[in-house]
Amino acid sequence: MTTSAEPSWEELMRAANCGDQRAYARLLQAITPVVRGIVRARGGALGPEGCEDVVQDVLLTIHLKRQTWRQDAPFRPWLYAVTRHKVVDAFRARGRRIDLPVDDFTDVLAAPAGPDPFEAQDMNRVISELDPRAAQIVRAIGIDGDSAADTGARLGMTEGAVRVALHRALKSLAQLRERMIE
Amino acid sequence: MKTDDLIAALSADVTPPPGIGARLARALPAASLVSLVALLGFWHMRPDLVQALASPALLKTVMPLILAGIALWLAQGIARPEARNRARWAVALVVIGGALAMLVQGLIVGGFGGLLMALDTPNLITCFLSIPVLSSLPLAATFWALKAGAPANTRLAGMAAGLLAGGIGAAVYSLHCPEDSVLFFLPAYGMNILIMVALGAALGPRQLRW
């Protein structure tokens, strides 16, 4: 049961859509163990690193497709549908077809919480294919935890320009990953 | 890259991704207008258009528009990954069934000979050349909008796009088409719309991948 102290995923996502970065980060952190649980349950054959690649793929897709979630709809079915799509994709990329009934997901336990142990490799590979400045921005904000303003100051860009560049970079990452799959 | 790092990068990106509705609203009217202007420029409107639109031949324009409207609604539903869209499919099937029933009724009245006679006109070839051409820009606009979507089934999404574009193309072409017989426009327009649906089905899986 959700209490008022713990906002539901729907509430977090609605806040995120209004530009609340903290709510958005919280939501992504909350759903990651669930996504990881599904991916590991269905894709154990990929190995832990391979699974984490798929988890990151799902998160990137959730980010870029979050507009297709309707604000008045429950969030979980949407999350499961996106996850399912990406897991099937990951298997297709490895030359296997799997059948993945979406209803089964409700039984899947979330992966144990805690720091994620694996460095996923695919994302590093595609980040290095970005143009150098875009890669620098993604690494600064993601890995070094810098703010857009700090990153901008260091690179001689405005904060707004950094945000635009970040958005484009994330879109390119998704496209590069698609190409990896083909 | 660790997943926590990715989350940090994702949550710093506050630029909202494009919405399908917004993209459709931007691209589809413009694409339809270009098709209409092309018709005025390269085909020409039928001279008795006003009388035709006041007669039962109005159906020739209205039915494709209704189909396009339902396809628009259906496509937006299909573009959501978790939606099942039962109501939207039901309405689409009822309307398609209605068109088929009209065709059957026309066949009962006119007979098979009436169908052959209605279709035995050079306008049939013009029709098959024109509707796909007039539909192509609306199809491109719809695909562009649907790229912002996340359809669980990309082939179905492509088919809905084809139905939408074919409906618009047929409605535009109807302003030129001098054939008003039900036994002409139902099969001829229907086949053309089907061609667009098939094209959408062929393009969907590749174009709408996500």
GROMACS .gro file of C-alpha atoms in nm:
model
  392
    1MET     CA    1   0.000   0.000   0.000
    2THR     CA    2   0.125   0.344  -0.074
    3THR     CA    3   0.114   0.597   0.202
    4SER     CA    4   0.126   0.969   0.165
    5ALA     CA    5   0.494   0.956   0.256
    6GLU     CA    6   0.566   0.733  -0.039
    7PRO     CA    7   0.428   0.867  -0.365
    8SER     CA    8   0.305   0.616  -0.621
    9TRP     CA    9   0.490   0.565  -0.948
   10GLU     CA   10   0.208   0.743  -1.124
   11GLU     CA   11   0.254   1.046  -0.901
   12LEU     CA   12   0.629   1.042  -0.952
   13MET     CA   13   0.592   1.014  -1.328
   14ARG     CA   14   0.339   1.295  -1.341
   15ALA     CA   15   0.574   1.514  -1.139
   16ALA     CA   16   0.860   1.413  -1.369
   17ASN     CA   17   0.656   1.512  -1.673
   18CYS     CA   18   0.617   1.855  -1.515
   19GLY     CA   19   0.995   1.886  -1.496
   20ASP     CA   20   1.062   1.759  -1.143
   21GLN     CA   21   1.406   1.601  -1.185
   22ARG     CA   22   1.423   1.465  -0.834
   23ALA     CA   23   1.091   1.283  -0.867
   24TYR     CA   24   1.208   1.144  -1.198
   25ALA     CA   25   1.537   1.014  -1.058
   26ARG     CA   26   1.344   0.860  -0.771
   27LEU     CA   27   1.106   0.688  -1.008
   28LEU     CA   28   1.388   0.549  -1.223
   29GLN     CA   29   1.563   0.422  -0.913
   30ALA     CA   30   1.243   0.263  -0.788
   31ILE     CA   31   1.163   0.083  -1.112
   32THR     CA   32   1.517  -0.036  -1.186
   33PRO     CA   33   1.508  -0.338  -0.947
   34VAL     CA   34   1.173  -0.438  -1.093
   35VAL     CA   35   1.302  -0.413  -1.448
   36ARG     CA   36   1.617  -0.598  -1.347
   37GLY     CA   37   1.407  -0.871  -1.186
   38ILE     CA   38   1.208  -0.922  -1.505
   39VAL     CA   39   1.514  -0.917  -1.728
   40ARG     CA   40   1.700  -1.168  -1.510
   41ALA     CA   41   1.398  -1.396  -1.482
   42ARG     CA   42   1.350  -1.400  -1.859
   43GLY     CA   43   1.702  -1.351  -1.980
   44GLY     CA   44   1.920  -1.537  -1.735
   45ALA     CA   45   2.097  -1.693  -2.032
   46LEU     CA   46   2.243  -1.353  -2.117
   47GLY     CA   47   2.459  -1.351  -1.805
   48PRO     CA   48   2.462  -1.075  -1.545
   49GLU     CA   49   2.640  -0.819  -1.765
   50GLY     CA   50   2.419  -0.901  -2.060
   51CYS     CA   51   2.113  -0.857  -1.841
   52GLU     CA   52   2.239  -0.520  -1.721
   53ASP     CA   53   2.281  -0.413  -2.084
   54VAL     CA   54   1.914  -0.493  -2.140
   55VAL     CA   55   1.814  -0.314  -1.817
   56GLN     CA   56   1.990   0.000  -1.938
   57ASP     CA   57   1.828  -0.038  -2.277
   58VAL     CA   58   1.488  -0.051  -2.107
   59LEU     CA   59   1.564   0.257  -1.898
   60LEU     CA   60   1.678   0.454  -2.200
   61THR     CA   61   1.364   0.350  -2.388
   62ILE     CA   62   1.141   0.442  -2.093
   63HIS     CA   63   1.307   0.780  -2.094
   64LEU     CA   64   1.260   0.848  -2.464
   65LYS     CA   65   0.907   0.702  -2.485
   66ARG     CA   66   0.769   0.833  -2.156
   67GLN     CA   67   0.529   1.052  -2.352
   68THR     CA   68   0.337   0.741  -2.461
   69TRP     CA   69   0.231   0.679  -2.102
   70ARG     CA   70  -0.105   0.844  -2.043
   71GLN     CA   71  -0.109   1.046  -1.724
   72ASP     CA   72  -0.438   0.894  -1.607
   73ALA     CA   73  -0.338   0.533  -1.679
   74PRO     CA   74  -0.170   0.297  -1.431
   75PHE     CA   75   0.206   0.301  -1.475
   76ARG     CA   76   0.291  -0.066  -1.423
   77PRO     CA   77   0.123  -0.213  -1.733
   78TRP     CA   78   0.304   0.047  -1.941
   79LEU     CA   79   0.635  -0.034  -1.775
   80TYR     CA   80   0.585  -0.407  -1.829
   81ALA     CA   81   0.495  -0.357  -2.194
   82VAL     CA   82   0.806  -0.148  -2.261
   83THR     CA   83   1.027  -0.394  -2.071
   84ARG     CA   84   0.881  -0.689  -2.256
   85HIS     CA   85   0.941  -0.521  -2.590
   86LYS     CA   86   1.307  -0.455  -2.512
   87VAL     CA   87   1.374  -0.802  -2.369
   88VAL     CA   88   1.230  -0.962  -2.682
   89ASP     CA   89   1.448  -0.726  -2.886
   90ALA     CA   90   1.758  -0.825  -2.691
   91PHE     CA   91   1.694  -1.192  -2.763
   92ARG     CA   92   1.624  -1.125  -3.126
   93ALA     CA   93   1.958  -0.948  -3.146
   94ARG     CA   94   2.118  -1.266  -3.021
   95GLY     CA   95   1.938  -1.475  -3.277
   96ARG     CA   96   1.680  -1.626  -3.046
   97ARG     CA   97   1.309  -1.581  -3.027
   98ILE     CA   98   1.131  -1.594  -2.697
   99ASP     CA   99   0.769  -1.587  -2.612
  100LEU     CA  100   0.703  -1.348  -2.330
  101PRO     CA  101   0.349  -1.330  -2.199
  102VAL     CA  102   0.314  -0.997  -2.025
  103ASP     CA  103   0.081  -1.130  -1.755
  104ASP     CA  104   0.359  -1.335  -1.603
  105PHE     CA  105   0.544  -1.025  -1.493
  106THR     CA  106   0.326  -0.971  -1.191
  107ASP     CA  107   0.478  -1.284  -1.035
  108VAL     CA  108   0.836  -1.180  -1.095
  109LEU     CA  109   1.015  -1.059  -0.786
  110ALA     CA  110   1.217  -0.746  -0.804
  111ALA     CA  111   1.589  -0.801  -0.797
  112PRO     CA  112   1.735  -0.738  -0.453
  113ALA     CA  113   1.802  -0.373  -0.395
  114GLY     CA  114   2.149  -0.245  -0.342
  115PRO     CA  115   2.422  -0.101  -0.559
  116ASP     CA  116   2.418  -0.246  -0.904
  117PRO     CA  117   2.722  -0.462  -0.928
  118PHE     CA  118   2.784  -0.473  -1.297
  119GLU     CA  119   2.933  -0.226  -1.530
  120ALA     CA  120   2.729  -0.269  -1.848
  121GLN     CA  121   2.955  -0.262  -2.149
  122ASP     CA  122   2.721  -0.187  -2.437
  123MET     CA  123   2.645   0.162  -2.313
  124ASN     CA  124   3.015   0.249  -2.284
  125ARG     CA  125   3.066   0.131  -2.637
  126VAL     CA  126   2.787   0.342  -2.785
  127ILE     CA  127   2.883   0.647  -2.577
  128SER     CA  128   3.227   0.637  -2.732
  129GLU     CA  129   3.061   0.643  -3.074
  130LEU     CA  130   2.896   0.977  -2.997
  131ASP     CA  131   3.072   1.291  -3.106
  132PRO     CA  132   3.337   1.379  -2.844
  133ARG     CA  133   3.152   1.672  -2.691
  134ALA     CA  134   2.826   1.480  -2.655
  135ALA     CA  135   3.013   1.188  -2.498
  136GLN     CA  136   3.183   1.429  -2.258
  137ILE     CA  137   2.846   1.574  -2.152
  138VAL     CA  138   2.687   1.232  -2.096
  139ARG     CA  139   2.988   1.116  -1.891
  140ALA     CA  140   3.010   1.438  -1.690
  141ILE     CA  141   2.644   1.435  -1.590
  142GLY     CA  142   2.606   1.058  -1.560
  143ILE     CA  143   2.933   0.923  -1.424
  144ASP     CA  144   3.077   1.232  -1.253
  145GLY     CA  145   2.738   1.349  -1.132
  146ASP     CA  146   2.793   1.709  -1.244
  147SER     CA  147   2.499   1.942  -1.293
  148ALA     CA  148   2.413   2.078  -1.634
  149ALA     CA  149   2.525   2.423  -1.515
  150ASP     CA  150   2.868   2.300  -1.399
  151THR     CA  151   2.921   2.102  -1.715
  152GLY     CA  152   2.828   2.406  -1.919
  153ALA     CA  153   3.069   2.629  -1.728
  154ARG     CA  154   3.350   2.384  -1.789
  155LEU     CA  155   3.277   2.341  -2.159
  156GLY     CA  156   3.197   2.707  -2.223
  157MET     CA  157   2.831   2.636  -2.301
  158THR     CA  158   2.512   2.770  -2.149
  159GLU     CA  159   2.314   2.538  -1.926
  160GLY     CA  160   2.036   2.531  -2.185
  161ALA     CA  161   2.277   2.428  -2.459
  162VAL     CA  162   2.408   2.147  -2.237
  163ARG     CA  163   2.053   2.023  -2.182
  164VAL     CA  164   1.977   2.029  -2.553
  165ALA     CA  165   2.303   1.846  -2.625
  166LEU     CA  166   2.225   1.590  -2.355
  167HIS     CA  167   1.880   1.527  -2.498
  168ARG     CA  168   2.021   1.479  -2.848
  169ALA     CA  169   2.296   1.255  -2.714
  170LEU     CA  170   2.047   1.027  -2.539
  171LYS     CA  171   1.841   1.003  -2.856
  172SER     CA  172   2.153   0.913  -3.054
  173LEU     CA  173   2.245   0.652  -2.795
  174ALA     CA  174   1.911   0.481  -2.848
  175GLN     CA  175   1.961   0.487  -3.225
  176LEU     CA  176   2.315   0.353  -3.198
  177ARG     CA  177   2.192   0.070  -2.979
  178GLU     CA  178   1.922  -0.012  -3.230
  179ARG     CA  179   2.191  -0.035  -3.493
  180MET     CA  180   2.391  -0.270  -3.273
  181ILE     CA  181   2.090  -0.498  -3.264
  182GLU     CA  182   2.040  -0.504  -3.640
  183MET     CA  183   2.855   0.267  -1.743
  184LYS     CA  184   2.675   0.176  -1.424
  185THR     CA  185   2.299   0.187  -1.422
  186ASP     CA  186   2.295   0.452  -1.149
  187ASP     CA  187   2.509   0.673  -1.371
  188LEU     CA  188   2.268   0.625  -1.659
  189ILE     CA  189   1.979   0.720  -1.431
  190ALA     CA  190   2.164   1.039  -1.337
  191ALA     CA  191   2.209   1.126  -1.703
  192LEU     CA  192   1.847   1.044  -1.788
  193SER     CA  193   1.700   1.246  -1.504
  194ALA     CA  194   1.907   1.550  -1.603
  195ASP     CA  195   1.738   1.550  -1.943
  196VAL     CA  196   1.420   1.744  -1.891
  197THR     CA  197   1.341   1.804  -2.258
  198PRO     CA  198   1.004   1.637  -2.312
  199PRO     CA  199   1.004   1.381  -2.594
  200PRO     CA  200   0.769   1.455  -2.882
  201GLY     CA  201   0.407   1.347  -2.844
  202ILE     CA  202   0.227   1.164  -3.121
  203GLY     CA  203  -0.080   1.385  -3.098
  204ALA     CA  204   0.127   1.701  -3.131
  205ARG     CA  205   0.319   1.560  -3.426
  206LEU     CA  206   0.001   1.446  -3.599
  207ALA     CA  207  -0.153   1.788  -3.546
  208ARG     CA  208   0.154   1.946  -3.699
  209ALA     CA  209   0.211   1.722  -3.998
  210LEU     CA  210  -0.116   1.565  -4.104
  211PRO     CA  211  -0.320   1.878  -4.192
  212ALA     CA  212  -0.026   2.015  -4.388
  213ALA     CA  213   0.024   1.689  -4.578
  214SER     CA  214  -0.348   1.665  -4.654
  215LEU     CA  215  -0.353   2.022  -4.773
  216VAL     CA  216  -0.063   1.958  -5.011
  217SER     CA  217  -0.255   1.660  -5.152
  218LEU     CA  218  -0.560   1.880  -5.198
  219VAL     CA  219  -0.360   2.154  -5.369
  220ALA     CA  220  -0.198   1.893  -5.593
  221LEU     CA  221  -0.544   1.772  -5.692
  222LEU     CA  222  -0.651   2.126  -5.778
  223GLY     CA  223  -0.332   2.183  -5.978
  224PHE     CA  224  -0.274   1.853  -6.157
  225TRP     CA  225  -0.612   1.685  -6.168
  226HIS     CA  226  -0.888   1.952  -6.146
  227MET     CA  227  -1.202   1.948  -5.946
  228ARG     CA  228  -1.505   1.791  -6.111
  229PRO     CA  229  -1.709   2.076  -6.260
  230ASP     CA  230  -2.034   1.965  -6.097
  231LEU     CA  231  -1.879   1.931  -5.751
  232VAL     CA  232  -2.142   2.139  -5.573
  233GLN     CA  233  -2.430   1.934  -5.711
  234ALA     CA  234  -2.239   1.612  -5.641
  235LEU     CA  235  -2.180   1.705  -5.279
  236ALA     CA  236  -2.550   1.770  -5.239
  237SER     CA  237  -2.633   1.424  -5.376
  238PRO     CA  238  -2.576   1.071  -5.240
  239ALA     CA  239  -2.236   1.090  -5.412
  240LEU     CA  240  -2.133   1.285  -5.102
  241LEU     CA  241  -2.076   0.939  -4.948
  242LYS     CA  242  -1.773   0.902  -5.176
  243THR     CA  243  -1.605   1.180  -4.980
  244VAL     CA  244  -1.757   1.121  -4.639
  245MET     CA  245  -1.694   0.747  -4.608
  246PRO     CA  246  -1.317   0.770  -4.662
  247LEU     CA  247  -1.307   1.062  -4.419
  248ILE     CA  248  -1.488   0.857  -4.155
  249LEU     CA  249  -1.243   0.573  -4.212
  250ALA     CA  250  -0.953   0.817  -4.180
  251GLY     CA  251  -1.097   0.956  -3.858
  252ILE     CA  252  -1.128   0.610  -3.706
  253ALA     CA  253  -0.780   0.517  -3.826
  254LEU     CA  254  -0.646   0.831  -3.658
  255TRP     CA  255  -0.805   0.730  -3.332
  256LEU     CA  256  -0.691   0.369  -3.370
  257ALA     CA  257  -0.334   0.465  -3.455
  258GLN     CA  258  -0.305   0.675  -3.140
  259GLY     CA  259  -0.425   0.380  -2.935
  260ILE     CA  260  -0.192   0.132  -3.104
  261ALA     CA  261   0.101   0.366  -3.042
  262ARG     CA  262   0.069   0.308  -2.666
  263PRO     CA  263   0.253  -0.012  -2.579
  264GLU     CA  264   0.016  -0.143  -2.313
  265ALA     CA  265  -0.320  -0.046  -2.466
  266ARG     CA  266  -0.552  -0.317  -2.593
  267ASN     CA  267  -0.782  -0.084  -2.788
  268ARG     CA  268  -1.080  -0.317  -2.800
  269ALA     CA  269  -1.329  -0.031  -2.844
  270ARG     CA  270  -1.124   0.127  -3.122
  271TRP     CA  271  -1.095  -0.201  -3.310
  272ALA     CA  272  -1.466  -0.267  -3.266
  273VAL     CA  273  -1.562   0.070  -3.414
  274ALA     CA  274  -1.320   0.026  -3.704
  275LEU     CA  275  -1.459  -0.319  -3.782
  276VAL     CA  276  -1.819  -0.195  -3.761
  277VAL     CA  277  -1.748   0.082  -4.012
  278ILE     CA  278  -1.560  -0.149  -4.249
  279GLY     CA  279  -1.845  -0.397  -4.213
  280GLY     CA  280  -2.091  -0.120  -4.299
  281ALA     CA  281  -1.902  -0.039  -4.618
  282LEU     CA  282  -1.900  -0.408  -4.713
  283ALA     CA  283  -2.272  -0.431  -4.645
  284MET     CA  284  -2.330  -0.135  -4.877
  285LEU     CA  285  -2.128  -0.311  -5.145
  286VAL     CA  286  -2.329  -0.630  -5.103
  287GLN     CA  287  -2.652  -0.434  -5.125
  288GLY     CA  288  -2.527  -0.266  -5.443
  289LEU     CA  289  -2.441  -0.607  -5.585
  290ILE     CA  290  -2.786  -0.739  -5.503
  291VAL     CA  291  -2.948  -0.445  -5.682
  292GLY     CA  292  -2.708  -0.415  -5.974
  293GLY     CA  293  -2.584  -0.772  -6.004
  294PHE     CA  294  -2.235  -0.883  -6.099
  295GLY     CA  295  -2.291  -0.747  -6.448
  296GLY     CA  296  -2.362  -0.408  -6.296
  297LEU     CA  297  -2.030  -0.424  -6.111
  298LEU     CA  298  -1.836  -0.504  -6.429
  299MET     CA  299  -2.015  -0.226  -6.613
  300ALA     CA  300  -1.945   0.025  -6.339
  301LEU     CA  301  -1.577  -0.065  -6.334
  302ASP     CA  302  -1.541  -0.071  -6.713
  303THR     CA  303  -1.421   0.286  -6.748
  304PRO     CA  304  -1.082   0.453  -6.802
  305ASN     CA  305  -1.149   0.637  -6.476
  306LEU     CA  306  -1.064   0.312  -6.297
  307ILE     CA  307  -0.702   0.342  -6.406
  308THR     CA  308  -0.691   0.710  -6.311
  309CYS     CA  309  -0.830   0.613  -5.974
  310PHE     CA  310  -0.563   0.347  -5.915
  311LEU     CA  311  -0.289   0.587  -6.017
  312SER     CA  312  -0.424   0.881  -5.820
  313ILE     CA  313  -0.525   0.762  -5.476
  314PRO     CA  314  -0.186   0.610  -5.385
  315VAL     CA  315  -0.012   0.926  -5.505
  316LEU     CA  316  -0.247   1.152  -5.311
  317SER     CA  317  -0.208   0.927  -5.005
  318SER     CA  318   0.168   0.917  -5.003
  319LEU     CA  319   0.235   1.244  -4.825
  320PRO     CA  320  -0.028   1.180  -4.555
  321LEU     CA  321   0.133   0.836  -4.510
  322ALA     CA  322   0.476   0.989  -4.463
  323ALA     CA  323   0.333   1.243  -4.215
  324THR     CA  324   0.159   0.969  -4.016
  325PHE     CA  325   0.470   0.754  -4.003
  326TRP     CA  326   0.672   1.050  -3.884
  327ALA     CA  327   0.423   1.112  -3.606
  328LEU     CA  328   0.406   0.744  -3.509
  329LYS     CA  329   0.783   0.729  -3.474
  330ALA     CA  330   0.722   0.912  -3.148
  331GLY     CA  331   0.505   0.621  -3.037
  332ALA     CA  332   0.581   0.285  -2.884
  333PRO     CA  333   0.349   0.036  -3.057
  334ALA     CA  334   0.365  -0.318  -2.925
  335ASN     CA  335   0.290  -0.430  -3.279
  336THR     CA  336   0.466  -0.218  -3.539
  337ARG     CA  337   0.295  -0.391  -3.830
  338LEU     CA  338  -0.052  -0.306  -3.698
  339ALA     CA  339   0.060   0.051  -3.638
  340GLY     CA  340   0.176   0.068  -4.000
  341MET     CA  341  -0.157  -0.069  -4.116
  342ALA     CA  342  -0.347   0.196  -3.920
  343ALA     CA  343  -0.123   0.459  -4.077
  344GLY     CA  344  -0.203   0.316  -4.420
  345LEU     CA  345  -0.575   0.322  -4.349
  346LEU     CA  346  -0.551   0.683  -4.235
  347ALA     CA  347  -0.350   0.790  -4.538
  348GLY     CA  348  -0.563   0.590  -4.781
  349GLY     CA  349  -0.879   0.744  -4.640
  350ILE     CA  350  -0.743   1.093  -4.685
  351GLY     CA  351  -0.615   1.018  -5.036
  352ALA     CA  352  -0.951   0.869  -5.140
  353ALA     CA  353  -1.145   1.161  -4.995
  354VAL     CA  354  -0.926   1.409  -5.183
  355TYR     CA  355  -0.951   1.211  -5.506
  356SER     CA  356  -1.330   1.194  -5.474
  357LEU     CA  357  -1.344   1.568  -5.544
  358HIS     CA  358  -1.216   1.490  -5.893
  359CYS     CA  359  -1.369   1.150  -5.958
  360PRO     CA  360  -1.670   1.168  -6.193
  361GLU     CA  361  -1.792   0.812  -6.115
  362ASP     CA  362  -2.073   0.821  -5.862
  363SER     CA  363  -2.196   0.460  -5.876
  364VAL     CA  364  -2.166   0.272  -5.548
  365LEU     CA  365  -2.044  -0.022  -5.755
  366PHE     CA  366  -1.756   0.191  -5.875
  367PHE     CA  367  -1.636   0.377  -5.572
  368LEU     CA  368  -1.677   0.112  -5.304
  369PRO     CA  369  -1.461  -0.150  -5.477
  370ALA     CA  370  -1.220   0.094  -5.644
  371TYR     CA  371  -1.161   0.317  -5.341
  372GLY     CA  372  -1.165   0.015  -5.115
  373MET     CA  373  -0.891  -0.157  -5.314
  374ASN     CA  374  -0.681   0.157  -5.316
  375ILE     CA  375  -0.717   0.199  -4.942
  376LEU     CA  376  -0.622  -0.168  -4.903
  377ILE     CA  377  -0.310  -0.103  -5.110
  378MET     CA  378  -0.215   0.172  -4.867
  379VAL     CA  379  -0.288  -0.055  -4.569
  380ALA     CA  380  -0.063  -0.322  -4.723
  381LEU     CA  381   0.208  -0.062  -4.782
  382GLY     CA  382   0.179   0.050  -4.422
  383ALA     CA  383   0.201  -0.310  -4.305
  384ALA     CA  384   0.515  -0.359  -4.512
  385LEU     CA  385   0.683  -0.041  -4.388
  386GLY     CA  386   0.572  -0.056  -4.025
  387PRO     CA  387   0.811  -0.310  -3.875
  388ARG     CA  388   1.117  -0.134  -4.011
  389GLN     CA  389   1.008   0.230  -3.988
  390LEU     CA  390   0.842   0.216  -3.649
  391ARG     CA  391   1.100   0.010  -3.462
  392TRP     CA  392   1.181   0.133  -3.118
   0.00000   0.00000   0.00000
